[in-house]
mmCIF file of C-alpha atoms in Angstrom:
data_model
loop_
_atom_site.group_PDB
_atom_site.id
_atom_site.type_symbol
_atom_site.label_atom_id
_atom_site.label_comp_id
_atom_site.label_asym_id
_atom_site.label_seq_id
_atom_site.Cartn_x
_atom_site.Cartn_y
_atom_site.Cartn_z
ATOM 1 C CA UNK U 23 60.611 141.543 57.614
ATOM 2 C CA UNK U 24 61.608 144.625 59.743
ATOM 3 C CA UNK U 25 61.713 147.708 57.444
ATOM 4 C CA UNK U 26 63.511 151.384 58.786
ATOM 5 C CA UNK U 27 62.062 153.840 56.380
ATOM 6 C CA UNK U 28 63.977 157.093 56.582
ATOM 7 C CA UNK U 29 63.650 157.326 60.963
ATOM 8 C CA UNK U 30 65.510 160.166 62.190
ATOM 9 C CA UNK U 31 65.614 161.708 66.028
ATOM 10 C CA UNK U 32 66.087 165.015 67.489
ATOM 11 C CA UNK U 33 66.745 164.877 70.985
ATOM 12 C CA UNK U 34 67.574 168.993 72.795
ATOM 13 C CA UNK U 35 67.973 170.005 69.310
ATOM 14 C CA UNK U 36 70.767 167.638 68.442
ATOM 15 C CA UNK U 37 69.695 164.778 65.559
ATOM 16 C CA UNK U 38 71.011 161.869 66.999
ATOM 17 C CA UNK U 39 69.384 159.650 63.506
ATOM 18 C CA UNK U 40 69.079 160.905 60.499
ATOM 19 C CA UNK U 41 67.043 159.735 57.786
ATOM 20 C CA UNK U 42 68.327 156.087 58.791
ATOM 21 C CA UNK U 43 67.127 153.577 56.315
ATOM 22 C CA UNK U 44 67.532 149.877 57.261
ATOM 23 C CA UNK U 45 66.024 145.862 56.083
ATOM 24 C CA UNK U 46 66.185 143.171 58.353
ATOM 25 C CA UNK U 47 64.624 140.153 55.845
ATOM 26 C CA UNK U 48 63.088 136.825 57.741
ATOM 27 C CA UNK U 49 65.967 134.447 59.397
ATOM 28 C CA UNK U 50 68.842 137.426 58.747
ATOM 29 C CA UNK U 51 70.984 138.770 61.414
ATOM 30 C CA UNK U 52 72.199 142.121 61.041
ATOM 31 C CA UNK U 53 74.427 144.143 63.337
ATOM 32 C CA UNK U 54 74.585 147.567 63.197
ATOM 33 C CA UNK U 55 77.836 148.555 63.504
ATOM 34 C CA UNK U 56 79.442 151.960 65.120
ATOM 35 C CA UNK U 57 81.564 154.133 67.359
ATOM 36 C CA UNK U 58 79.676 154.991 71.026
ATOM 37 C CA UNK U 59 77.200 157.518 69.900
ATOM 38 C CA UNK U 60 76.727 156.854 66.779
ATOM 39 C CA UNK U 61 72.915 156.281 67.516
ATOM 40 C CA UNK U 62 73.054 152.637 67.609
ATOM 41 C CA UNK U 63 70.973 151.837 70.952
ATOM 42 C CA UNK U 64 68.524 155.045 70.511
ATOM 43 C CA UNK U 65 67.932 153.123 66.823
ATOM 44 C CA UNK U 66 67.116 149.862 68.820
ATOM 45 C CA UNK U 67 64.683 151.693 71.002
ATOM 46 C CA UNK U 68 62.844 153.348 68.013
ATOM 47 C CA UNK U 69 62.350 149.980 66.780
ATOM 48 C CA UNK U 70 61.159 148.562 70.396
ATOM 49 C CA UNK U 71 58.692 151.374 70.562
ATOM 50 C CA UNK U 72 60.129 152.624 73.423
ATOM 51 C CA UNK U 73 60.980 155.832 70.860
ATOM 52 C CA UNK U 74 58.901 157.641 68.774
ATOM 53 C CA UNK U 75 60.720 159.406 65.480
ATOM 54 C CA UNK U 76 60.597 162.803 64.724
ATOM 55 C CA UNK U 77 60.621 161.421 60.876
ATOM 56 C CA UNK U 78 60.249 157.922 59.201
ATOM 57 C CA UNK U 79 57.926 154.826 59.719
ATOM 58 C CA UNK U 80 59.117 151.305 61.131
ATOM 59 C CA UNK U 81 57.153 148.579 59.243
ATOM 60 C CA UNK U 82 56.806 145.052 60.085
ATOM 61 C CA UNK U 83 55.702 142.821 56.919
ATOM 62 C CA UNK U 84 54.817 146.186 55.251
ATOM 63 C CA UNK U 85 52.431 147.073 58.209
ATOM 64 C CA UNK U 86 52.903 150.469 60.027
ATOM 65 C CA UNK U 87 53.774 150.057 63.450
ATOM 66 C CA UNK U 88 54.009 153.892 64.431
ATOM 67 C CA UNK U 89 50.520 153.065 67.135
ATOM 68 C CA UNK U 90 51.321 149.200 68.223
ATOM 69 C CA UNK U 91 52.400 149.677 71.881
ATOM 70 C CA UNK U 92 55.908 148.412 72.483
ATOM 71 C CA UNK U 93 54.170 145.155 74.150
ATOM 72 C CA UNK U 94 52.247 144.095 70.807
ATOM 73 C CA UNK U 95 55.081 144.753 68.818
ATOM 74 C CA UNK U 96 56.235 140.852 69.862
ATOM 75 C CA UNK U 97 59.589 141.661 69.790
ATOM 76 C CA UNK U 98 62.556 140.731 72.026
ATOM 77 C CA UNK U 99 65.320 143.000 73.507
ATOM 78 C CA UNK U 100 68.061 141.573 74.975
ATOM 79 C CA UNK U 101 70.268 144.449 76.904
ATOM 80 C CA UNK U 102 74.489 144.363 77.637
ATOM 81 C CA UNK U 103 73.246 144.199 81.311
ATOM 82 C CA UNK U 104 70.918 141.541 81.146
ATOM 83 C CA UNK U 105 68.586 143.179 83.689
ATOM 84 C CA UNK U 106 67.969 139.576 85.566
ATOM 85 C CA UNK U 107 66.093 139.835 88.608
ATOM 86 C CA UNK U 108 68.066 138.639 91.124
ATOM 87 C CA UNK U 109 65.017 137.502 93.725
ATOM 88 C CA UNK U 110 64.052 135.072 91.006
ATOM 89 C CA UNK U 111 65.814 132.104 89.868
ATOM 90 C CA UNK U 112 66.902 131.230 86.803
ATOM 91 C CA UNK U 113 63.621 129.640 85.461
ATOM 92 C CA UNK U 114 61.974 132.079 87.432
ATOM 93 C CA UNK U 115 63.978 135.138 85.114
ATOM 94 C CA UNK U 116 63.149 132.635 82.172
ATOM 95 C CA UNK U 117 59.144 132.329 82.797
ATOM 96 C CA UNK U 118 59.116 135.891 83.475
ATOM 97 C CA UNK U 119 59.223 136.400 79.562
ATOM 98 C CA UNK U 120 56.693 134.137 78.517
ATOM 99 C CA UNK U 121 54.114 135.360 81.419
ATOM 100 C CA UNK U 122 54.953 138.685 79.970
ATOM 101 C CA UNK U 123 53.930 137.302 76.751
ATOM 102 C CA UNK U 124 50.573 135.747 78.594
ATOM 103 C CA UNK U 125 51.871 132.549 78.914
ATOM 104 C CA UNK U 126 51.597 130.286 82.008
ATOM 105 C CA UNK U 127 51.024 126.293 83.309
ATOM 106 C CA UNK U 128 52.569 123.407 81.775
ATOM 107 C CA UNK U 129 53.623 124.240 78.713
ATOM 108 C CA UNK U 130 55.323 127.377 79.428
ATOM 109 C CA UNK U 131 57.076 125.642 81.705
ATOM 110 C CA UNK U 132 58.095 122.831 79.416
ATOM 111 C CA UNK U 133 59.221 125.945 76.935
ATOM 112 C CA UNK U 134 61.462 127.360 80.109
ATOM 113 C CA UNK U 135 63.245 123.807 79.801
ATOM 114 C CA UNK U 136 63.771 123.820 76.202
ATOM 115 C CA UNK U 137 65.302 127.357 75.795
ATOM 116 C CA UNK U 138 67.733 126.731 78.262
ATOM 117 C CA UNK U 139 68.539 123.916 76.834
ATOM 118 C CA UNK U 140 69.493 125.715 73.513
ATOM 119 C CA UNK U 141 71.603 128.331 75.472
ATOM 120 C CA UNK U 142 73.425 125.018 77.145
ATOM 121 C CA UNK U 143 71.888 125.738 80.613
ATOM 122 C CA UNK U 144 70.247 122.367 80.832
ATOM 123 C CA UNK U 145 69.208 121.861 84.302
ATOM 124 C CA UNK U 146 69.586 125.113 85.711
ATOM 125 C CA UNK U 147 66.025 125.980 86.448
ATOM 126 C CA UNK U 148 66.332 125.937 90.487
ATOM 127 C CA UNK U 149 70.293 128.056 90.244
ATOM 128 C CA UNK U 150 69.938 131.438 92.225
ATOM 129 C CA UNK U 151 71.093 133.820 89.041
ATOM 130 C CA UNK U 152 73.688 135.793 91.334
ATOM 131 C CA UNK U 153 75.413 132.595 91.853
ATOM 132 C CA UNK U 154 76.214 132.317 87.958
ATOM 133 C CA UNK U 155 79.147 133.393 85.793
ATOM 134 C CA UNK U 156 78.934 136.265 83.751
ATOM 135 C CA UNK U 157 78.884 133.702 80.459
ATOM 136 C CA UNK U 158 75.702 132.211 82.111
ATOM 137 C CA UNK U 159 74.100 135.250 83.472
ATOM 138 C CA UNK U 160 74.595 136.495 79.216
ATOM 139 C CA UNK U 161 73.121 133.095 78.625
ATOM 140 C CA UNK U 162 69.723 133.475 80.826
ATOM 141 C CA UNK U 163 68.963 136.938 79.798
ATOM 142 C CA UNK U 164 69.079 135.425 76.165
ATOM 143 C CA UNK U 165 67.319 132.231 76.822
ATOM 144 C CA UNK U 166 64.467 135.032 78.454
ATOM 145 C CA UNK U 167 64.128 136.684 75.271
ATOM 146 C CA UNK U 168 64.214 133.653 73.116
ATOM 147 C CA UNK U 169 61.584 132.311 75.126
ATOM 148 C CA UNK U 170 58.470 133.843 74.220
ATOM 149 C CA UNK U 171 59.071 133.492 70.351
ATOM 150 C CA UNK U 172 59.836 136.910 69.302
ATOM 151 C CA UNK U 173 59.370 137.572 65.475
ATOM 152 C CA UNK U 174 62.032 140.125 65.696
ATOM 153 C CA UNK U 175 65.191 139.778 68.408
ATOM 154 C CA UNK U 176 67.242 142.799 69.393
ATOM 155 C CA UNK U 177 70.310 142.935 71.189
ATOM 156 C CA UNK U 178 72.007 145.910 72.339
ATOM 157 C CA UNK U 179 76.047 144.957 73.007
ATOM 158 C CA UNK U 180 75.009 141.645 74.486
ATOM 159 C CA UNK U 181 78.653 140.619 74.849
ATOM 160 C CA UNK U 182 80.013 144.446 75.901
ATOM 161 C CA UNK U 183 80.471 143.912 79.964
ATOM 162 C CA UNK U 184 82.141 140.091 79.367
ATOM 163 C CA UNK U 185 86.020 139.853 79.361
ATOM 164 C CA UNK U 186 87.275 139.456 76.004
ATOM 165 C CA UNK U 187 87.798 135.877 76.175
ATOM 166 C CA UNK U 188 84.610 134.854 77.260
ATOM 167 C CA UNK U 189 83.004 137.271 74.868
ATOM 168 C CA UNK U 190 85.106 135.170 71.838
ATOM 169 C CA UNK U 191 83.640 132.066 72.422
ATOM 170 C CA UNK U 192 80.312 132.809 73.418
ATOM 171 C CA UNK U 193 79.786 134.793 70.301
ATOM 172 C CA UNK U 194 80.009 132.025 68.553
ATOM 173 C CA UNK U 195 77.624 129.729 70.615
ATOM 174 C CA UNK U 196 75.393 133.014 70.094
ATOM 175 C CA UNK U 197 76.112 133.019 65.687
ATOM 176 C CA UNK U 198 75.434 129.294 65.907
ATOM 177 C CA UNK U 199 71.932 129.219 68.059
ATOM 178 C CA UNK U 200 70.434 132.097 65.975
ATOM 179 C CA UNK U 201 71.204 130.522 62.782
ATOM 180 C CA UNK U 202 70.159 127.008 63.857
ATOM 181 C CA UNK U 203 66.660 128.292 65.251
ATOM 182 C CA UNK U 204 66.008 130.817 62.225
ATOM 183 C CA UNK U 205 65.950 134.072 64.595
ATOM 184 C CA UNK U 206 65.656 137.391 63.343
ATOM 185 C CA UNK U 207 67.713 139.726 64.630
ATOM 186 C CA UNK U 208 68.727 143.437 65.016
ATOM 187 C CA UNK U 209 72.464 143.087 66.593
ATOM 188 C CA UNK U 210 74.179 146.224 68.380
ATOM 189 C CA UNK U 211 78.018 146.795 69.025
ATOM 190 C CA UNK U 212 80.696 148.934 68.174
ATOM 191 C CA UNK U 213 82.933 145.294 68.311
ATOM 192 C CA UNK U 214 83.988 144.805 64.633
ATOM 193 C CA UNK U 215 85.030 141.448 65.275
ATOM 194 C CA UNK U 216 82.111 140.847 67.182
ATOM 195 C CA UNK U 217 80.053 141.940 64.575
ATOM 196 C CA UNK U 218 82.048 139.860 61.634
ATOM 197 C CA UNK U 219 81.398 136.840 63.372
ATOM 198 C CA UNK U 220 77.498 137.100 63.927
ATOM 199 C CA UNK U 221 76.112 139.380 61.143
ATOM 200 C CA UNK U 222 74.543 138.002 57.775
ATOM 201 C CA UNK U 223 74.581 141.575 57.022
ATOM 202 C CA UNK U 224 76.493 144.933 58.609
ATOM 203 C CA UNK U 225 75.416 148.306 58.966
ATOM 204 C CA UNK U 226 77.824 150.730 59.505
ATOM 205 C CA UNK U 227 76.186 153.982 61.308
ATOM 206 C CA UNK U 228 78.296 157.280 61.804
ATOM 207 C CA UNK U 229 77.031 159.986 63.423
ATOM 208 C CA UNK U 230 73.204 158.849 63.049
ATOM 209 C CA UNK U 231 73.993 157.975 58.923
ATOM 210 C CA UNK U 232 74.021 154.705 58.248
ATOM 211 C CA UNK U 233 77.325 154.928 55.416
ATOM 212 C CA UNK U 234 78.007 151.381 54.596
ATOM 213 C CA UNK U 235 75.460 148.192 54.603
ATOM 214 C CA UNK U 236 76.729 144.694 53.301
ATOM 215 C CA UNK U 237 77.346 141.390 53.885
ATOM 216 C CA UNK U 238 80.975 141.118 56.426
ATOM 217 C CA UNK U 239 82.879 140.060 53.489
ATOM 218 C CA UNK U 240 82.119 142.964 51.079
ATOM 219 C CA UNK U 241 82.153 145.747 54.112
ATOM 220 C CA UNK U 242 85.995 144.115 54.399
ATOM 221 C CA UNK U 243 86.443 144.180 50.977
ATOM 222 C CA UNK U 244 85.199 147.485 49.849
ATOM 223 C CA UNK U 245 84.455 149.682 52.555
ATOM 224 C CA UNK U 246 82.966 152.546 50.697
ATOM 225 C CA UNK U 247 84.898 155.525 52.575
ATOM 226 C CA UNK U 248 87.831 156.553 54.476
ATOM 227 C CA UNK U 249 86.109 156.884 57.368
ATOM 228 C CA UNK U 250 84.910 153.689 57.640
ATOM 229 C CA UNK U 251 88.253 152.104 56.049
ATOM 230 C CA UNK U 252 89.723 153.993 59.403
ATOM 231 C CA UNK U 253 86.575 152.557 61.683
ATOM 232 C CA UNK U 254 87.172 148.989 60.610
ATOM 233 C CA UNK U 255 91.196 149.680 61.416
ATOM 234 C CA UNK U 256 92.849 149.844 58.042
ATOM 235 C CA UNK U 257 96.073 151.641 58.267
ATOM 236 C CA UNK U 258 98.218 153.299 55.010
ATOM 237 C CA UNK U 259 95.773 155.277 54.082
ATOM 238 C CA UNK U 260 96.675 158.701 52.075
ATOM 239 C CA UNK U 261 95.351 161.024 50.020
ATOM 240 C CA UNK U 262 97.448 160.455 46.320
ATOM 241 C CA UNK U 263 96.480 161.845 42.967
ATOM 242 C CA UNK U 264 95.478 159.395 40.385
ATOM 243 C CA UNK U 265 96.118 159.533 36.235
ATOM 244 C CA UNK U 266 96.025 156.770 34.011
ATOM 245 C CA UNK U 267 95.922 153.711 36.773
ATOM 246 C CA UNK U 268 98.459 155.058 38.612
ATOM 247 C CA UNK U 269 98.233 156.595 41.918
ATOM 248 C CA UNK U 270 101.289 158.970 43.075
ATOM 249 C CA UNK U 271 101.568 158.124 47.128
ATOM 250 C CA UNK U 272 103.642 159.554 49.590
ATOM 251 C CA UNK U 273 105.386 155.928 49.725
ATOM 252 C CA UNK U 274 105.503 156.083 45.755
ATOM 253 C CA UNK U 275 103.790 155.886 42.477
ATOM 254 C CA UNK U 276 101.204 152.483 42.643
ATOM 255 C CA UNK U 277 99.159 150.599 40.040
ATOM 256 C CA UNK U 278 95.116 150.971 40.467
ATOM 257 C CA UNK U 279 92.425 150.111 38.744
ATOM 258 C CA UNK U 280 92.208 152.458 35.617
ATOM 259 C CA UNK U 281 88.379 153.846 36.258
ATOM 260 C CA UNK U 282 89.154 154.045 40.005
ATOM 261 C CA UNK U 283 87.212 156.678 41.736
ATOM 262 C CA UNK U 284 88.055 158.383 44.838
ATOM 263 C CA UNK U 285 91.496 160.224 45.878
ATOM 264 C CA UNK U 286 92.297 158.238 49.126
ATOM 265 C CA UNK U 287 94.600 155.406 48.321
ATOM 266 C CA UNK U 288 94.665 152.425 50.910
ATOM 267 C CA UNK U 289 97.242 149.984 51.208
ATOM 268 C CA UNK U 290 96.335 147.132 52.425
ATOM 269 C CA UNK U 291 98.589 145.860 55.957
ATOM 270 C CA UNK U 292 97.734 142.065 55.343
ATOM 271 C CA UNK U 293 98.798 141.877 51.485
ATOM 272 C CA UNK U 294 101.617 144.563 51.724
ATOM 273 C CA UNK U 295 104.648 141.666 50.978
ATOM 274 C CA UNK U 296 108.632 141.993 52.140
ATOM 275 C CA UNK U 297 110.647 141.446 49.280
ATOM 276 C CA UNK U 298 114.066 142.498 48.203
ATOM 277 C CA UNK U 299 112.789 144.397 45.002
ATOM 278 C CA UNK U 300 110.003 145.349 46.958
ATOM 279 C CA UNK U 301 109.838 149.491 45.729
ATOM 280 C CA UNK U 302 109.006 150.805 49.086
ATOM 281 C CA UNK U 303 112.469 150.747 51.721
ATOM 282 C CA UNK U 304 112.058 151.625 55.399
ATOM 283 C CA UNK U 305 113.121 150.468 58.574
ATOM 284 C CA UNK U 306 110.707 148.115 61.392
ATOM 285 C CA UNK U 307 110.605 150.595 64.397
ATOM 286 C CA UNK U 308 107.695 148.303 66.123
ATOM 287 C CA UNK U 309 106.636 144.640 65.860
ATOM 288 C CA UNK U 310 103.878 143.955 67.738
ATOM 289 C CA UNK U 311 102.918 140.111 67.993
ATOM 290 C CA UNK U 312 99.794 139.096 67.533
ATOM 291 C CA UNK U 313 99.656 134.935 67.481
ATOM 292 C CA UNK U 314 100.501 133.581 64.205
ATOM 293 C CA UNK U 315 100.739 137.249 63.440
ATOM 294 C CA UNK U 316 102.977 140.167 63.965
ATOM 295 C CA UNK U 317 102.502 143.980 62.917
ATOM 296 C CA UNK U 318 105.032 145.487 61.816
ATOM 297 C CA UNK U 319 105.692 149.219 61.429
ATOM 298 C CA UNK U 320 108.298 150.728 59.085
ATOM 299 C CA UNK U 321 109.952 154.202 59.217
ATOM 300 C CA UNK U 322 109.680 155.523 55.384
ATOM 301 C CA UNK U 323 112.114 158.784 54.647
ATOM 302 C CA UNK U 324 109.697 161.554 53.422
ATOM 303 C CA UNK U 325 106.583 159.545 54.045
ATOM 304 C CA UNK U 326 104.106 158.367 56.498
ATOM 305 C CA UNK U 327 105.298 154.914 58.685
ATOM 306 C CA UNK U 328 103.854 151.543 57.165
ATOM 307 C CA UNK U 329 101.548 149.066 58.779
ATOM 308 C CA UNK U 330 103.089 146.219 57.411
ATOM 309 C CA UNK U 331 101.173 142.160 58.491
ATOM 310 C CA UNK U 332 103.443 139.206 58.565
ATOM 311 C CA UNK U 333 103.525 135.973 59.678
ATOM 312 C CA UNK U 334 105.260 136.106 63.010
ATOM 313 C CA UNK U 335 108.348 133.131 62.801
ATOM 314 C CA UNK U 336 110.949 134.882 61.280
ATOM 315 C CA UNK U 337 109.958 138.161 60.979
ATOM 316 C CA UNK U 338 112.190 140.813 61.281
ATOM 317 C CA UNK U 339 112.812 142.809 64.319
ATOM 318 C CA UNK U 340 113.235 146.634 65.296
ATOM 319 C CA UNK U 341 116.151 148.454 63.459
ATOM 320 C CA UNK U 342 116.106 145.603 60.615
ATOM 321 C CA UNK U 343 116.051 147.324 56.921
ATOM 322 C CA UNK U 344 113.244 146.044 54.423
ATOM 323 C CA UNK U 345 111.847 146.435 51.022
ATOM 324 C CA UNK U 346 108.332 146.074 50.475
ATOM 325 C CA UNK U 347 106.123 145.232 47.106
ATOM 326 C CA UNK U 348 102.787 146.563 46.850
ATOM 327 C CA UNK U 349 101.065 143.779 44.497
ATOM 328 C CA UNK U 350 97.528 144.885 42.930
ATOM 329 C CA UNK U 351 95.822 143.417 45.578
ATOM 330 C CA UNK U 352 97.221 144.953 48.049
ATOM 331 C CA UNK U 353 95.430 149.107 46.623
ATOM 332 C CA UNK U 354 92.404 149.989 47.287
ATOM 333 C CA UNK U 355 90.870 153.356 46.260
ATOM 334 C CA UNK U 356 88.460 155.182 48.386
ATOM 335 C CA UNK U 357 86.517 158.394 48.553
ATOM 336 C CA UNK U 358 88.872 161.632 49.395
ATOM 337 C CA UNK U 359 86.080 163.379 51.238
ATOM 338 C CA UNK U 360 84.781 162.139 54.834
ATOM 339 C CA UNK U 361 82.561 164.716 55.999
ATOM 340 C CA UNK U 362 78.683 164.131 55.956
ATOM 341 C CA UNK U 363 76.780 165.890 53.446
#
C-alpha cells in the first residue's frame, strides 16, 4: 500500500503541492486527476524518488521511504513519451527493464515474451521500435514497465500524445490488463474520460490540493465543489439562495433537498427534461451533436443560457421554442465558495 502523508513542494518560492494526502491500497488503480499544473507529474516524481518534499513522508506498507534511492523503491514509471530507445528493438527496450532490475539469461527472456504477450505484442521481439504505430510504441513502453514486477506502477498521461481514437480503445485494453494482472497503480491525466474509464478511485488535485477523492461514480455524483463541478464540465451552475428546500435560481425557484448545504445550485444537462409544462421557457440557439446525443443550448429572458442533453432523433433545432422541467434529480447543491483556504 502506497501512503502520501501530507507531501508538499516549494519550487523558486512557489508551492507547487501542498500538504497532499493520498492511499493507493494493493490491486487499486487510482488516477489523479487535474488541469496542466495542477502538480500532478511533480506528485509522481515525489513518489519515484526522483523528488524530495519540502514536507510529508511517502510510505510503502507503513515503511518510510524518504532514504530508499529511487532504484530500490521497485517501482515502475511509465512516461506520455515512452522514452524507447530507438537503437534497440522491441525486446531489446523490453529486457532493458528487467536488466535494470538485475535480471538476465533465460528466464528474463522468457518474461520479455510473456509481457508482450499481455500488451497483445505477441511476436514482436525482433520489430525495430521506430517502425511501430504510436498504439504499439504506448504498448512497449508499458510492457517495459510491467516487466520487472513493480509493486507500485506509475503512469504519467500514458495516452496524452495518441489521437483521440486510438487513445479510446487502448484505454480500455490498458483498464482491462491492470485489473486482470492485479497491478497497482498511480495514474496521471487531466483526461476525465480517460480517467473514468481506468480509475478504481479519482483524485482530483487543484492547484497542488487534492479537493475531491472517490470512486468515478461518486466524484460524478457529488462532486464536492463548484470548481470541480466546472472541471468535470457540468454546466447551469449559479449561485441561488436557499430557504426551506427551495432554491431561488436565475432560471426560477427549484426543489432541493431540505438540509442542503452550499449556495451554488447545479442543474444537471443530462436529466434537465423538455416538456410542455416544463417551468423553465427559452429558445435552442445551438445544438451540437454528439452521437446518440445532442447538446442543446437555450436562450432564457433574464437568465443565464441552458445546457440542455437530449437524445439526438428528433430533437429540436435552432430558433425552436421549449419548456423545460427540472425533476429532483436533475439539482444538485454545491459549495458557494471556490477559493482555497
Amino acid at each position: 500500500m502506497l501512503e502520501v502523508d501530507s507531501v508538499s513542494v516549494v519550487i523558486d518560492g512557489q508551492t507547487i503541492l501542498d500538504r497532499v494526502g493520498l492511499i493507493v491500497e494493493d490491486g487499486e488503480v487510482v488516477a489523479v486527476l487535474g488541469p496542466s499544473g495542477a502538480g500532478k507529474s511533480t506528485l509522481l516524481r515525489v513518489v519515484a524518488g526522483l523528488l524530495s518534499p519540502d514536507q510529508g513522508t511517502i510510505r510503502w506498507d507503513g515503511s518510510d521511504l524518504s532514504s530508499v534511492l529511487p532504484h530500490r523503491r521497485k517501482f515502475g514509471l511509465m512516461f506520455q513519451d515512452y522514452a524507447l530507445f530507438p537503437h534497440l528493438d522491441v525486446g531489446g527496450n523490453v529486457m532493458f527493464g528487467l536488466r535494470m532490475a538485475g535480471a538476465s539469461g533465460v528466464d528474463a527472456a522468457s518474461r520479455v515474451k510473456e509481457v508482450l504477450d499481455w500488451v497483445g505484442l505477441s511476436g514482436f521481439e525482433r520489430r525495430s521500435v521506430t517502425s511501430l504505430s504510436g498504439g504499439e510504441q504506448q504498448r512497449v513502453a508499458l510492457a517495459r514497465s510491467l516487466a520487472p514486477s513493480p509493486r507500485l506502477l506509475m503512469l504519467d498521461e500514458p495516452l496524452g500524445s495518441l489521437d483521440r481514437g486510438l487513445a479510446e480503445r487502448l484505454v480500455l485494453d490498458l483498464r482491462h490488463l491492470l485489473r486482470r494482472k492485479g497491478v497497482t497503480a498511480l495514474y496521471v491525466t487531466h483526461d476525465q474520460e480517460e480517467a473514468f474509464t481506468v480509475a478504481d478511485r479519482l483524485a482530483v488535485i487543484r492547484a497542488g490540493r487534492v479537493v475531491r477523492v472517490g470512486r468515478p461514480e461518486e466524484v460524478w455524483e457529488k462532486p464536492g465543489s463548484a470548481w470541480v463541478a466546472r472541471f468535470l464540465g457540468f454546466a447551469n451552475l449559479a449561485e441561488s439562495s436557499i430557504t426551506d428546500g427551495v432554491a431561488s435560481t436565475p432560471w426560477g425557484k427549484v426543489a432541493v433537498p431540505k438540509r442542503a448545504a452550499g449556495q451554488v445550485v447545479m442543474l444537471r444537462a443530462d436529466r434537465l427534461l423538455l416538456r410542455p409544462e416544463g417551468t423553465i421557457a427559452g429558445t435552442v440557439t445551438e445544438r451540437l451533436f454528439r452521437g446518440s446525443q445532442a447538446v442543446l443550448q437555450i436562450a432564457v429572458d433574464g437568465a443565464p443560457s441552458l445546457q440542455v442533453e437530449v437524445a439526438a432523433h428528433d430533437s429540436p433545432h435552432p430558433s425552436d421554442p421549449v419548456r423545460v422541467a427540472v425533476p429532483d434529480g436533475a439539482v444538485s447543491v454545491l459549495p458557494a465558495d471556490d477559493e482555497l483556504a
